[in-house]
CSV table of C-alpha atoms in Angstrom, one decimal:
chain,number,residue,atom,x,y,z
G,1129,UNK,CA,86.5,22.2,35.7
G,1130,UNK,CA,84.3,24.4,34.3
G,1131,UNK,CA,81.6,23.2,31.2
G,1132,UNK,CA,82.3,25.7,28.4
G,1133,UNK,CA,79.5,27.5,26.8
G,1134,UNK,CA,78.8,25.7,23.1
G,1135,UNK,CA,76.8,27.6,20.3
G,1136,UNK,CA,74.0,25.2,19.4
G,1137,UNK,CA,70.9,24.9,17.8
G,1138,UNK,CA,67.2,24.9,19.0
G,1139,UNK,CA,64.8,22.7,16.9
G,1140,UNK,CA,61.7,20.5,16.6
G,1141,UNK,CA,61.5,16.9,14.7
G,1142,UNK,CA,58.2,15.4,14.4
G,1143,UNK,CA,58.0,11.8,13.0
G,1144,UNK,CA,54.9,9.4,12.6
G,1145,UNK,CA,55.0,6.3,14.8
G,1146,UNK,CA,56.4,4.2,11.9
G,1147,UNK,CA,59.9,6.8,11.7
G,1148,UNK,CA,59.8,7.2,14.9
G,1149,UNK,CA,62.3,4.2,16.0
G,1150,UNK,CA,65.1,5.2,13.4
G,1151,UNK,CA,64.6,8.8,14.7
G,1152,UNK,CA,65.0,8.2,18.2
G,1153,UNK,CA,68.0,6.1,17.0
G,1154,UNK,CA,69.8,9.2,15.6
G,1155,UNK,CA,68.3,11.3,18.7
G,1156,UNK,CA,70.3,8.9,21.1
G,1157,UNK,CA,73.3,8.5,18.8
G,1158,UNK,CA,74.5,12.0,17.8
G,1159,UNK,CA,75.1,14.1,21.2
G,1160,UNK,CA,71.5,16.0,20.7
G,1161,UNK,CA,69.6,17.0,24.4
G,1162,UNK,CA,66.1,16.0,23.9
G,1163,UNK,CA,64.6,18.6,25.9
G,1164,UNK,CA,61.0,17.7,25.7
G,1165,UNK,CA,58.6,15.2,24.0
G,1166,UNK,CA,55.1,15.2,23.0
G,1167,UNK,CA,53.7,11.9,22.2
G,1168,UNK,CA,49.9,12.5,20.3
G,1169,UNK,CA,49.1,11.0,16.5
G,1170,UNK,CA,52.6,11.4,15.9
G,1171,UNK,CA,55.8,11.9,18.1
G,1172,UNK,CA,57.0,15.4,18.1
G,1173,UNK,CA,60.7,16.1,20.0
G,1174,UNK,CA,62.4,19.5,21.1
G,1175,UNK,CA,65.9,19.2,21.4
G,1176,UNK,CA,69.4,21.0,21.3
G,1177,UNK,CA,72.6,20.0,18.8
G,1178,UNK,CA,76.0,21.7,18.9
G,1179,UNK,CA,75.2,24.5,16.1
G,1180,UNK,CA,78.4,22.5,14.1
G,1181,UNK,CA,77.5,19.5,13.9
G,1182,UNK,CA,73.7,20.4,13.2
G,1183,UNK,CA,74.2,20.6,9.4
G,1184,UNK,CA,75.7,16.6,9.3
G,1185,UNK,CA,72.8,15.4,11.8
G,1186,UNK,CA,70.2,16.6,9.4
G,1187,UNK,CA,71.4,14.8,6.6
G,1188,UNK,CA,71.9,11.8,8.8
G,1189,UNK,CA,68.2,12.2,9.8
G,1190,UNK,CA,66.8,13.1,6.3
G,1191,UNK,CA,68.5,10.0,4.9
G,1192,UNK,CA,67.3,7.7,7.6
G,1193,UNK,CA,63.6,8.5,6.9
G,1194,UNK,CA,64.1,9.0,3.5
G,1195,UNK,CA,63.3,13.2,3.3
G,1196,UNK,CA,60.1,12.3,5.8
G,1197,UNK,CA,61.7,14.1,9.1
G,1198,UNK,CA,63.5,17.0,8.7
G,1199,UNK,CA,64.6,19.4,12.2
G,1200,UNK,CA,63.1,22.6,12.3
G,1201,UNK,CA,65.1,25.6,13.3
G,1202,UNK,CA,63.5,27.5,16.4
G,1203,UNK,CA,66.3,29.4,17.2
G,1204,UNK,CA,69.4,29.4,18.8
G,1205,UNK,CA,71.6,29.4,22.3
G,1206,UNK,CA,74.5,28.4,24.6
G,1207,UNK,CA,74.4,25.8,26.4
G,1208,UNK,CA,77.0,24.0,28.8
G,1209,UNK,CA,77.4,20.0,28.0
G,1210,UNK,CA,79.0,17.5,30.4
């Protein structure tokens, strides 16, 4: 059949290379779409989450790195998961 359109949310994540194994943990874990990563003196990742579960994987990432790596909202769209 066809995917249906979810609600979800655009944001960025940027951890220091110490961080960076627990958040790529969560990344892999918790349905997110890594869309892109950029890799310089730290790891910064783009990525999608289904807008309703977005509220329950930021407090799963700010209490995995202790309040270090919090997502930031860059905006928001549809998106069709398989």
């Amino acid at each position: 059949g066809i995917g249906e359109q979810t609600k979800c949310t655009e944001f960025v994540i940027t951890a220091d290379y110490t961080l960076w194994g627990k958040v790529e943990y969560e990344l892999n874990n918790s349905g997110v779409l890594v869309l892109d990563s950029e890799y310089t003196d730290c790891v910064s990742v783009a990525a999608l989450c289904k807008s309703e579960d977005f509220e329950a994987f930021c407090k799963r990432m700010c209490d995995v790195t202790n309040g270090k790596c919090e997502p930031v909202v860059t905006g928001e769209r549809f998106h069709v998961f398989d």
